[in-house]
Structures are given as C-alpha cells and as structure tokens.
C-alpha cells in the first residue's frame, strides 16, 4: 500500500462524509427553511480551483432538482475591477477549504452588503469567511496536508447534495445519502480504472463528461495536471462536437467520465463517435449496485483520486507536493 498523504486523505473520505452528514442534518434542515423564506431567484457561487469545480456540480444539481438558475462568480469583478453586483435576491454559496483567500472574502463581503443570503461551505470554521457568512455549512474534512484536494472536495460535494436534499425535501435523496459512505468505502477497495500505461505516455488528453459527468471532469483534468504533469482539458461531450472534435483525428487520448443518469444515451453516442474517429479511450464509471444517480459522481472521483495518486508515484512524481503549487493560493 502507498504511504502518500494524498492517498491516505482520499481514503478518509467515506468516514468523513458519514460524520459530516450526521452532524450537518440539523443545520441543513434549518438552512432549508431559511432559504425557502428568503425565496432566491438566483444562486450565485463563489470559489476558485477545486472549489469552483464543486460549484459546477452545485449548478447542475440546483438547476436540475430545483429549477433555480445558478451563476458562477468572476471574483476579479470585485477584487480587481471594484464593481459590486446587485445580489439582493440571490443565495450566494461561497465554497472554500481555507476560508482565507482575499478575493473570495472580498466577493463574500460585497454579496452580503448587497442583501444576499450568504452561505459558506468551508472546512476551517475559524476562518474569516466563516465569521463573515450568514450561515456556515461546515465541510468537516479535517486538516488536509496534501496540496491536491481530495477529501475536502468530496466533502464539499456531499455537503451540496445534503443541502439540496433538505431544500427540496427529497426523501429519496436523503435516504441515498445515508448509504453513500458505505458505497465510497466499497469503491476504495475496488480495482483501479485509470492505468499508468494510459497516462504515462500522454502529453495531452481530453476529459469528456455530460451534465454531472462534465462537472467532475473539470476536477479530474485539474488533478491530471497537478499530480501527473499531463495537459488535460475538460469538455462537455456535447460541446466537444462544436470544433474540438477535430483533434480526435490525431488519435487524441480521451478519458470518458460516464455517469449512468439521464445523459447516458446522448453521452454514449458521442463517445462512440470519437471512438470511430480514432480516439484512444479509457472509461471512468461507478460500479456500485443501487447507488443513487446523483451520488455516482462522488464514487467516480473516490476511485480516480486513488488511481491518479498511484500513477503519479509510478511516474516519479510526489503527489503530496506538486511542483510550484501551494495549499492556500492568495489571489487579488
């Protein structure tokens, strides 16, 4: 077994999420009432890096399950251009592991002053962000030492799922969440899906998903860059048809992120097309019987994090300390 911090932290996710779901149930119940009373016409998401990728997952989940439009922030609008947005009827979700990045704090402060309902999904509950927000939904991932986020990202997705389950009062999703930690624990014991053979020969690759699959494709592409030094770009499998598909003619490597949900037929049709064009394909999927379709992205990521860590080691990289990266990145 590997001894890297990244692998140990990724493997902690099932237990962390089990504790988080239990601890946050009452918070989500009360927050759901608060949100319904506020009655937002827009959800606005603030985050950088992996937190921004979690926001893409939140966008799909909230729009699909609740029918409320979701927009992602451009923090520089406030921090660099000094423009304050009119967010008086918005629910603003600020996602941050540390809660200390200056531009994220500036955006949160501006949103709160505009009259928005601000909710911080934050791991460090002693942070300035936790003090600033109207409501704190703690991630409870514990200290994360590896530079590449794993358990904190999975904990963010589970927190978003629980928030939406209570906001929608979705009994099926609430029940499914109670089974999620055990499902992730099973995934930890499963065989790898991504191989060193596939990754080690790459200079470039594309990660394709649709809907929730696309949401996690962005995180998968980031981790391939961070820990394996592979230039990876994420696309919606639908958007890939609009120009980038021509790259396949050069035998492009494609990571197929398959989520068995409403997107299955459309996504698989696109994957078959790129396969016929000569793409070098490998699939990431969730192989857990009875797993709720909205929980599948977490299972895929759980396996991927363990796979990519081992691949990095096999390629001679230190997955705990990617060259040039810091755990907390301060941006203006």
mmCIF file of C-alpha atoms in Angstrom:
data_model
loop_
_atom_site.group_PDB
_atom_site.id
_atom_site.type_symbol
_atom_site.label_atom_id
_atom_site.label_comp_id
_atom_site.label_asym_id
_atom_site.label_seq_id
_atom_site.Cartn_x
_atom_site.Cartn_y
_atom_site.Cartn_z
ATOM 1 C CA UNK A 1 0.000 0.000 0.000
ATOM 2 C CA UNK A 2 1.168 3.534 -0.765
ATOM 3 C CA UNK A 3 2.184 5.838 2.058
ATOM 4 C CA UNK A 4 1.470 9.186 0.406
ATOM 5 C CA UNK A 5 -0.556 11.746 2.303
ATOM 6 C CA UNK A 6 -2.790 12.263 -0.716
ATOM 7 C CA UNK A 7 -3.817 8.594 -0.782
ATOM 8 C CA UNK A 8 -4.443 8.467 2.965
ATOM 9 C CA UNK A 9 -6.559 11.598 2.838
ATOM 10 C CA UNK A 10 -8.567 10.384 -0.151
ATOM 11 C CA UNK A 11 -9.270 7.084 1.636
ATOM 12 C CA UNK A 12 -10.565 9.006 4.675
ATOM 13 C CA UNK A 13 -13.472 10.442 2.682
ATOM 14 C CA UNK A 14 -16.085 7.729 3.467
ATOM 15 C CA UNK A 15 -15.710 8.167 7.235
ATOM 16 C CA UNK A 16 -15.541 11.940 6.964
ATOM 17 C CA UNK A 17 -18.713 12.091 4.894
ATOM 18 C CA UNK A 18 -20.552 9.760 7.290
ATOM 19 C CA UNK A 19 -19.730 12.077 10.198
ATOM 20 C CA UNK A 20 -20.491 15.184 8.164
ATOM 21 C CA UNK A 21 -23.935 14.014 7.061
ATOM 22 C CA UNK A 22 -24.887 13.215 10.641
ATOM 23 C CA UNK A 23 -23.505 16.456 12.072
ATOM 24 C CA UNK A 24 -24.996 18.721 9.390
ATOM 25 C CA UNK A 25 -28.509 17.254 9.210
ATOM 26 C CA UNK A 26 -29.986 19.803 11.619
ATOM 27 C CA UNK A 27 -28.012 22.654 10.056
ATOM 28 C CA UNK A 28 -29.375 21.720 6.611
ATOM 29 C CA UNK A 29 -32.898 21.441 7.976
ATOM 30 C CA UNK A 30 -32.739 24.945 9.430
ATOM 31 C CA UNK A 31 -30.933 26.329 6.395
ATOM 32 C CA UNK A 32 -33.587 24.893 4.076
ATOM 33 C CA UNK A 33 -36.276 26.814 5.989
ATOM 34 C CA UNK A 34 -34.172 29.980 5.802
ATOM 35 C CA UNK A 35 -33.642 29.609 2.059
ATOM 36 C CA UNK A 36 -37.322 28.926 1.379
ATOM 37 C CA UNK A 37 -38.265 32.033 3.375
ATOM 38 C CA UNK A 38 -35.686 34.116 1.514
ATOM 39 C CA UNK A 39 -37.002 32.657 -1.786
ATOM 40 C CA UNK A 40 -33.976 33.386 -4.000
ATOM 41 C CA UNK A 41 -34.444 33.877 -7.720
ATOM 42 C CA UNK A 42 -30.750 33.162 -8.340
ATOM 43 C CA UNK A 43 -27.973 31.117 -6.787
ATOM 44 C CA UNK A 44 -24.546 32.708 -7.146
ATOM 45 C CA UNK A 45 -21.454 30.600 -6.477
ATOM 46 C CA UNK A 46 -18.060 31.908 -5.412
ATOM 47 C CA UNK A 47 -14.949 29.703 -5.471
ATOM 48 C CA UNK A 48 -11.525 29.097 -7.000
ATOM 49 C CA UNK A 49 -9.813 25.926 -8.225
ATOM 50 C CA UNK A 50 -11.384 22.727 -6.911
ATOM 51 C CA UNK A 51 -13.969 24.810 -5.042
ATOM 52 C CA UNK A 52 -15.037 26.361 -8.337
ATOM 53 C CA UNK A 53 -15.329 22.860 -9.814
ATOM 54 C CA UNK A 54 -17.580 21.899 -6.905
ATOM 55 C CA UNK A 55 -19.665 24.917 -7.864
ATOM 56 C CA UNK A 56 -20.241 23.415 -11.319
ATOM 57 C CA UNK A 57 -21.616 20.296 -9.622
ATOM 58 C CA UNK A 58 -23.837 22.561 -7.491
ATOM 59 C CA UNK A 59 -25.058 24.351 -10.613
ATOM 60 C CA UNK A 60 -26.246 21.147 -12.246
ATOM 61 C CA UNK A 61 -27.766 19.836 -9.020
ATOM 62 C CA UNK A 62 -29.679 23.002 -8.135
ATOM 63 C CA UNK A 63 -30.887 23.695 -11.662
ATOM 64 C CA UNK A 64 -31.911 20.068 -12.306
ATOM 65 C CA UNK A 65 -33.525 19.406 -8.926
ATOM 66 C CA UNK A 66 -34.899 22.850 -8.018
ATOM 67 C CA UNK A 67 -35.242 24.762 -11.281
ATOM 68 C CA UNK A 68 -33.412 27.833 -9.974
ATOM 69 C CA UNK A 69 -30.751 29.419 -12.226
ATOM 70 C CA UNK A 70 -27.180 29.263 -10.971
ATOM 71 C CA UNK A 71 -24.341 31.547 -11.947
ATOM 72 C CA UNK A 72 -20.633 31.268 -11.205
ATOM 73 C CA UNK A 73 -18.798 34.342 -10.000
ATOM 74 C CA UNK A 74 -15.801 36.049 -11.554
ATOM 75 C CA UNK A 75 -14.060 37.203 -8.335
ATOM 76 C CA UNK A 76 -11.899 39.726 -10.203
ATOM 77 C CA UNK A 77 -15.018 41.784 -10.959
ATOM 78 C CA UNK A 78 -14.990 42.843 -7.316
ATOM 79 C CA UNK A 79 -11.369 42.436 -6.234
ATOM 80 C CA UNK A 80 -9.693 43.979 -9.305
ATOM 81 C CA UNK A 81 -12.391 45.997 -11.089
ATOM 82 C CA UNK A 82 -14.037 47.142 -7.815
ATOM 83 C CA UNK A 83 -17.571 46.526 -9.050
ATOM 84 C CA UNK A 84 -20.262 45.438 -6.583
ATOM 85 C CA UNK A 85 -23.023 43.267 -8.023
ATOM 86 C CA UNK A 86 -26.727 43.537 -7.268
ATOM 87 C CA UNK A 87 -27.316 40.255 -5.463
ATOM 88 C CA UNK A 88 -30.144 41.303 -3.158
ATOM 89 C CA UNK A 89 -32.340 38.382 -4.246
ATOM 90 C CA UNK A 90 -29.579 35.813 -4.544
ATOM 91 C CA UNK A 91 -28.476 32.892 -2.426
ATOM 92 C CA UNK A 92 -24.688 33.134 -2.508
ATOM 93 C CA UNK A 93 -22.746 29.950 -1.839
ATOM 94 C CA UNK A 94 -19.104 30.644 -1.021
ATOM 95 C CA UNK A 95 -17.026 27.476 -1.285
ATOM 96 C CA UNK A 96 -13.563 27.423 0.253
ATOM 97 C CA UNK A 97 -11.325 24.938 2.025
ATOM 98 C CA UNK A 98 -9.374 27.568 3.960
ATOM 99 C CA UNK A 99 -11.807 30.494 4.020
ATOM 100 C CA UNK A 100 -8.843 32.872 3.832
ATOM 101 C CA UNK A 101 -8.300 33.849 0.180
ATOM 102 C CA UNK A 102 -8.555 37.614 -0.151
ATOM 103 C CA UNK A 103 -10.548 37.729 -3.378
ATOM 104 C CA UNK A 104 -13.084 35.179 -2.092
ATOM 105 C CA UNK A 105 -13.527 37.170 1.110
ATOM 106 C CA UNK A 106 -13.982 40.402 -0.852
ATOM 107 C CA UNK A 107 -16.667 38.779 -3.002
ATOM 108 C CA UNK A 108 -18.451 37.393 0.057
ATOM 109 C CA UNK A 109 -18.394 40.762 1.813
ATOM 110 C CA UNK A 110 -19.764 42.530 -1.268
ATOM 111 C CA UNK A 111 -22.550 39.956 -1.670
ATOM 112 C CA UNK A 112 -23.592 40.240 1.952
ATOM 113 C CA UNK A 113 -23.635 44.031 1.798
ATOM 114 C CA UNK A 114 -25.851 43.874 -1.300
ATOM 115 C CA UNK A 115 -28.513 41.968 0.647
ATOM 116 C CA UNK A 116 -27.759 38.408 -0.473
ATOM 117 C CA UNK A 117 -28.189 35.407 1.794
ATOM 118 C CA UNK A 118 -24.600 34.180 2.150
ATOM 119 C CA UNK A 119 -23.748 30.576 2.988
ATOM 120 C CA UNK A 120 -20.151 29.459 3.485
ATOM 121 C CA UNK A 121 -19.258 25.861 2.690
ATOM 122 C CA UNK A 122 -15.908 25.952 4.446
ATOM 123 C CA UNK A 123 -13.557 23.485 6.060
ATOM 124 C CA UNK A 124 -11.930 25.918 8.500
ATOM 125 C CA UNK A 125 -14.788 27.132 10.699
ATOM 126 C CA UNK A 126 -12.445 29.570 12.496
ATOM 127 C CA UNK A 127 -11.677 31.377 9.241
ATOM 128 C CA UNK A 128 -12.639 34.950 8.305
ATOM 129 C CA UNK A 129 -15.115 33.541 5.777
ATOM 130 C CA UNK A 130 -16.935 31.575 8.477
ATOM 131 C CA UNK A 131 -17.176 34.729 10.582
ATOM 132 C CA UNK A 132 -18.460 36.763 7.645
ATOM 133 C CA UNK A 133 -21.182 34.492 6.209
ATOM 134 C CA UNK A 134 -24.798 34.469 7.356
ATOM 135 C CA UNK A 135 -24.743 30.676 7.672
ATOM 136 C CA UNK A 136 -21.853 28.210 7.836
ATOM 137 C CA UNK A 137 -22.221 24.712 6.427
ATOM 138 C CA UNK A 138 -19.028 23.051 7.700
ATOM 139 C CA UNK A 139 -17.245 20.550 5.486
ATOM 140 C CA UNK A 140 -15.699 18.778 8.495
ATOM 141 C CA UNK A 141 -12.969 17.230 6.342
ATOM 142 C CA UNK A 142 -10.298 17.836 8.954
ATOM 143 C CA UNK A 143 -6.819 19.123 8.192
ATOM 144 C CA UNK A 144 -5.768 18.418 4.617
ATOM 145 C CA UNK A 145 -1.988 18.338 4.208
ATOM 146 C CA UNK A 146 -1.580 17.213 0.609
ATOM 147 C CA UNK A 147 -1.609 20.146 -1.788
ATOM 148 C CA UNK A 148 -4.056 18.408 -4.136
ATOM 149 C CA UNK A 149 -7.514 18.482 -2.547
ATOM 150 C CA UNK A 150 -9.283 15.127 -2.271
ATOM 151 C CA UNK A 151 -11.312 14.547 0.870
ATOM 152 C CA UNK A 152 -12.268 18.232 1.141
ATOM 153 C CA UNK A 153 -13.590 18.205 -2.436
ATOM 154 C CA UNK A 154 -15.638 15.049 -1.865
ATOM 155 C CA UNK A 155 -16.911 16.532 1.402
ATOM 156 C CA UNK A 156 -17.957 19.656 -0.487
ATOM 157 C CA UNK A 157 -19.994 17.602 -2.969
ATOM 158 C CA UNK A 158 -21.668 15.639 -0.170
ATOM 159 C CA UNK A 159 -22.499 18.899 1.643
ATOM 160 C CA UNK A 160 -24.065 20.287 -1.536
ATOM 161 C CA UNK A 161 -26.068 17.089 -2.006
ATOM 162 C CA UNK A 162 -27.342 17.213 1.575
ATOM 163 C CA UNK A 163 -28.257 20.894 1.326
ATOM 164 C CA UNK A 164 -30.270 20.311 -1.851
ATOM 165 C CA UNK A 165 -31.910 17.168 -0.432
ATOM 166 C CA UNK A 166 -33.258 19.178 2.512
ATOM 167 C CA UNK A 167 -34.070 22.269 0.447
ATOM 168 C CA UNK A 168 -36.114 20.156 -1.955
ATOM 169 C CA UNK A 169 -37.331 17.875 0.866
ATOM 170 C CA UNK A 170 -36.314 14.926 -1.282
ATOM 171 C CA UNK A 171 -36.801 11.792 0.818
ATOM 172 C CA UNK A 172 -35.225 9.531 -1.800
ATOM 173 C CA UNK A 173 -32.044 11.587 -1.962
ATOM 174 C CA UNK A 174 -31.831 11.844 1.841
ATOM 175 C CA UNK A 175 -32.038 8.063 2.078
ATOM 176 C CA UNK A 176 -29.470 7.645 -0.670
ATOM 177 C CA UNK A 177 -27.048 9.908 1.179
ATOM 178 C CA UNK A 178 -27.204 7.690 4.237
ATOM 179 C CA UNK A 179 -25.863 4.860 2.062
ATOM 180 C CA UNK A 180 -23.180 6.987 0.388
ATOM 181 C CA UNK A 181 -20.337 6.488 2.901
ATOM 182 C CA UNK A 182 -20.597 2.695 2.625
ATOM 183 C CA UNK A 183 -20.657 2.953 -1.169
ATOM 184 C CA UNK A 184 -17.481 5.059 -1.143
ATOM 185 C CA UNK A 185 -15.824 2.596 1.221
ATOM 186 C CA UNK A 186 -16.570 -0.146 -1.306
ATOM 187 C CA UNK A 187 -15.039 1.950 -4.076
ATOM 188 C CA UNK A 188 -11.816 2.314 -2.066
ATOM 189 C CA UNK A 189 -11.449 -1.481 -2.190
ATOM 190 C CA UNK A 190 -12.188 -1.808 -5.911
ATOM 191 C CA UNK A 191 -9.657 -2.279 -8.683
ATOM 192 C CA UNK A 192 -8.151 0.769 -10.404
ATOM 193 C CA UNK A 193 -9.845 2.154 -13.507
ATOM 194 C CA UNK A 194 -7.194 4.594 -14.717
ATOM 195 C CA UNK A 195 -3.846 2.993 -15.533
ATOM 196 C CA UNK A 196 -0.251 4.148 -15.512
ATOM 197 C CA UNK A 197 0.090 2.729 -19.016
ATOM 198 C CA UNK A 198 -2.625 5.087 -20.275
ATOM 199 C CA UNK A 199 -1.380 8.230 -18.501
ATOM 200 C CA UNK A 200 2.415 7.902 -18.631
ATOM 201 C CA UNK A 201 2.595 8.165 -22.417
ATOM 202 C CA UNK A 202 0.433 11.309 -22.571
ATOM 203 C CA UNK A 203 1.435 14.868 -23.260
ATOM 204 C CA UNK A 204 -2.184 15.918 -23.729
ATOM 205 C CA UNK A 205 -5.640 14.465 -23.195
ATOM 206 C CA UNK A 206 -9.292 15.432 -23.072
ATOM 207 C CA UNK A 207 -11.704 14.540 -20.294
ATOM 208 C CA UNK A 208 -15.299 14.214 -21.512
ATOM 209 C CA UNK A 209 -18.493 14.069 -19.457
ATOM 210 C CA UNK A 210 -22.071 15.256 -19.772
ATOM 211 C CA UNK A 211 -24.023 17.078 -17.069
ATOM 212 C CA UNK A 212 -22.813 15.849 -13.694
ATOM 213 C CA UNK A 213 -20.092 13.922 -15.510
ATOM 214 C CA UNK A 214 -18.828 17.172 -17.001
ATOM 215 C CA UNK A 215 -18.908 18.812 -13.567
ATOM 216 C CA UNK A 216 -16.414 16.304 -12.182
ATOM 217 C CA UNK A 217 -14.459 16.176 -15.459
ATOM 218 C CA UNK A 218 -13.078 19.597 -14.609
ATOM 219 C CA UNK A 219 -11.715 18.278 -11.319
ATOM 220 C CA UNK A 220 -10.299 15.172 -12.994
ATOM 221 C CA UNK A 221 -8.491 17.298 -15.586
ATOM 222 C CA UNK A 222 -7.073 19.538 -12.853
ATOM 223 C CA UNK A 223 -5.679 16.587 -10.895
ATOM 224 C CA UNK A 224 -4.058 15.107 -14.018
ATOM 225 C CA UNK A 225 -2.298 18.435 -14.463
ATOM 226 C CA UNK A 226 -1.399 18.870 -10.803
ATOM 227 C CA UNK A 227 -0.022 15.455 -9.876
ATOM 228 C CA UNK A 228 0.896 13.839 -13.212
ATOM 229 C CA UNK A 229 2.006 16.899 -15.228
ATOM 230 C CA UNK A 230 -0.342 15.947 -18.067
ATOM 231 C CA UNK A 231 -2.019 18.709 -20.040
ATOM 232 C CA UNK A 232 -5.677 17.723 -19.643
ATOM 233 C CA UNK A 233 -8.724 19.737 -20.638
ATOM 234 C CA UNK A 234 -12.349 19.041 -19.713
ATOM 235 C CA UNK A 235 -15.258 19.419 -22.118
ATOM 236 C CA UNK A 236 -18.914 18.636 -22.065
ATOM 237 C CA UNK A 237 -19.282 15.784 -24.536
ATOM 238 C CA UNK A 238 -21.936 17.917 -26.247
ATOM 239 C CA UNK A 239 -19.679 20.976 -26.550
ATOM 240 C CA UNK A 240 -16.813 18.816 -27.797
ATOM 241 C CA UNK A 241 -18.707 18.400 -31.068
ATOM 242 C CA UNK A 242 -18.502 22.150 -31.709
ATOM 243 C CA UNK A 243 -14.953 22.303 -33.054
ATOM 244 C CA UNK A 244 -12.601 20.460 -30.678
ATOM 245 C CA UNK A 245 -13.695 17.063 -32.028
ATOM 246 C CA UNK A 246 -11.338 17.641 -34.975
ATOM 247 C CA UNK A 247 -8.449 16.939 -32.564
ATOM 248 C CA UNK A 248 -9.533 13.299 -32.441
ATOM 249 C CA UNK A 249 -8.183 12.783 -35.944
ATOM 250 C CA UNK A 250 -4.697 12.959 -34.369
ATOM 251 C CA UNK A 251 -5.530 9.936 -32.170
ATOM 252 C CA UNK A 252 -6.226 12.088 -29.130
ATOM 253 C CA UNK A 253 -6.456 10.335 -25.748
ATOM 254 C CA UNK A 254 -9.914 10.708 -24.183
ATOM 255 C CA UNK A 255 -10.979 9.983 -20.607
ATOM 256 C CA UNK A 256 -14.673 9.073 -20.733
ATOM 257 C CA UNK A 257 -16.414 10.059 -17.480
ATOM 258 C CA UNK A 258 -19.584 8.002 -17.538
ATOM 259 C CA UNK A 259 -22.423 8.741 -15.126
ATOM 260 C CA UNK A 260 -25.419 6.430 -15.535
ATOM 261 C CA UNK A 261 -28.207 9.023 -15.446
ATOM 262 C CA UNK A 262 -30.405 10.983 -17.852
ATOM 263 C CA UNK A 263 -27.370 11.804 -20.005
ATOM 264 C CA UNK A 264 -26.433 8.181 -20.762
ATOM 265 C CA UNK A 265 -27.785 7.902 -24.299
ATOM 266 C CA UNK A 266 -26.516 11.262 -25.522
ATOM 267 C CA UNK A 267 -23.103 10.908 -23.897
ATOM 268 C CA UNK A 268 -22.521 7.347 -25.067
ATOM 269 C CA UNK A 269 -23.434 8.319 -28.613
ATOM 270 C CA UNK A 270 -20.738 10.991 -28.536
ATOM 271 C CA UNK A 271 -18.150 8.606 -27.076
ATOM 272 C CA UNK A 272 -18.881 6.057 -29.801
ATOM 273 C CA UNK A 273 -18.398 8.797 -32.385
ATOM 274 C CA UNK A 274 -14.980 9.852 -31.073
ATOM 275 C CA UNK A 275 -14.010 6.183 -30.840
ATOM 276 C CA UNK A 276 -14.840 5.675 -34.521
ATOM 277 C CA UNK A 277 -12.704 8.717 -35.324
ATOM 278 C CA UNK A 278 -9.649 7.100 -33.732
ATOM 279 C CA UNK A 279 -9.615 8.387 -30.133
ATOM 280 C CA UNK A 280 -7.688 6.391 -27.541
ATOM 281 C CA UNK A 281 -10.389 5.845 -24.895
ATOM 282 C CA UNK A 282 -10.493 4.884 -21.234
ATOM 283 C CA UNK A 283 -13.660 4.975 -19.118
ATOM 284 C CA UNK A 284 -14.208 6.043 -15.506
ATOM 285 C CA UNK A 285 -17.534 4.976 -14.001
ATOM 286 C CA UNK A 286 -19.283 3.986 -10.755
ATOM 287 C CA UNK A 287 -19.683 0.258 -10.190
ATOM 288 C CA UNK A 288 -21.823 0.092 -7.023
ATOM 289 C CA UNK A 289 -25.193 -1.655 -7.144
ATOM 290 C CA UNK A 290 -28.127 0.543 -6.148
ATOM 291 C CA UNK A 291 -26.115 3.759 -5.940
ATOM 292 C CA UNK A 292 -28.317 6.838 -6.475
ATOM 293 C CA UNK A 293 -27.514 8.548 -9.777
ATOM 294 C CA UNK A 294 -26.733 11.878 -8.079
ATOM 295 C CA UNK A 295 -24.179 10.129 -5.854
ATOM 296 C CA UNK A 296 -22.366 8.447 -8.740
ATOM 297 C CA UNK A 297 -20.006 11.378 -9.423
ATOM 298 C CA UNK A 298 -18.604 11.062 -5.894
ATOM 299 C CA UNK A 299 -17.941 7.350 -6.363
ATOM 300 C CA UNK A 300 -16.131 8.030 -9.642
ATOM 301 C CA UNK A 301 -13.953 10.671 -8.004
ATOM 302 C CA UNK A 302 -13.223 8.482 -4.995
ATOM 303 C CA UNK A 303 -11.715 5.829 -7.251
ATOM 304 C CA UNK A 304 -9.991 8.369 -9.504
ATOM 305 C CA UNK A 305 -8.185 10.110 -6.634
ATOM 306 C CA UNK A 306 -6.638 6.825 -5.522
ATOM 307 C CA UNK A 307 -5.761 5.873 -9.083
ATOM 308 C CA UNK A 308 -4.135 9.170 -10.033
ATOM 309 C CA UNK A 309 -2.088 9.224 -6.830
ATOM 310 C CA UNK A 310 -0.626 5.783 -7.595
ATOM 311 C CA UNK A 311 0.021 6.744 -11.212
ATOM 312 C CA UNK A 312 1.891 9.864 -10.080
ATOM 313 C CA UNK A 313 4.115 7.748 -7.856
ATOM 314 C CA UNK A 314 4.736 5.286 -10.685
ATOM 315 C CA UNK A 315 5.736 8.192 -12.924
ATOM 316 C CA UNK A 316 8.201 9.511 -10.356
ATOM 317 C CA UNK A 317 6.173 12.481 -9.103
ATOM 318 C CA UNK A 318 5.420 13.425 -5.498
ATOM 319 C CA UNK A 319 1.590 13.660 -5.364
ATOM 320 C CA UNK A 320 1.726 15.419 -1.990
ATOM 321 C CA UNK A 321 3.822 18.329 -3.240
ATOM 322 C CA UNK A 322 3.235 19.130 -6.913
ATOM 323 C CA UNK A 323 5.934 21.444 -8.227
ATOM 324 C CA UNK A 324 5.035 25.123 -7.996
ATOM 325 C CA UNK A 325 1.780 24.715 -6.041
ATOM 326 C CA UNK A 326 0.741 25.803 -2.550
ATOM 327 C CA UNK A 327 -2.152 24.615 -0.391
ATOM 328 C CA UNK A 328 -3.632 28.096 0.030
ATOM 329 C CA UNK A 329 -3.249 30.320 -3.007
ATOM 330 C CA UNK A 330 -3.707 34.007 -2.393
ATOM 331 C CA UNK A 331 -5.117 35.922 -5.370
ATOM 332 C CA UNK A 332 -6.295 39.506 -5.663
#
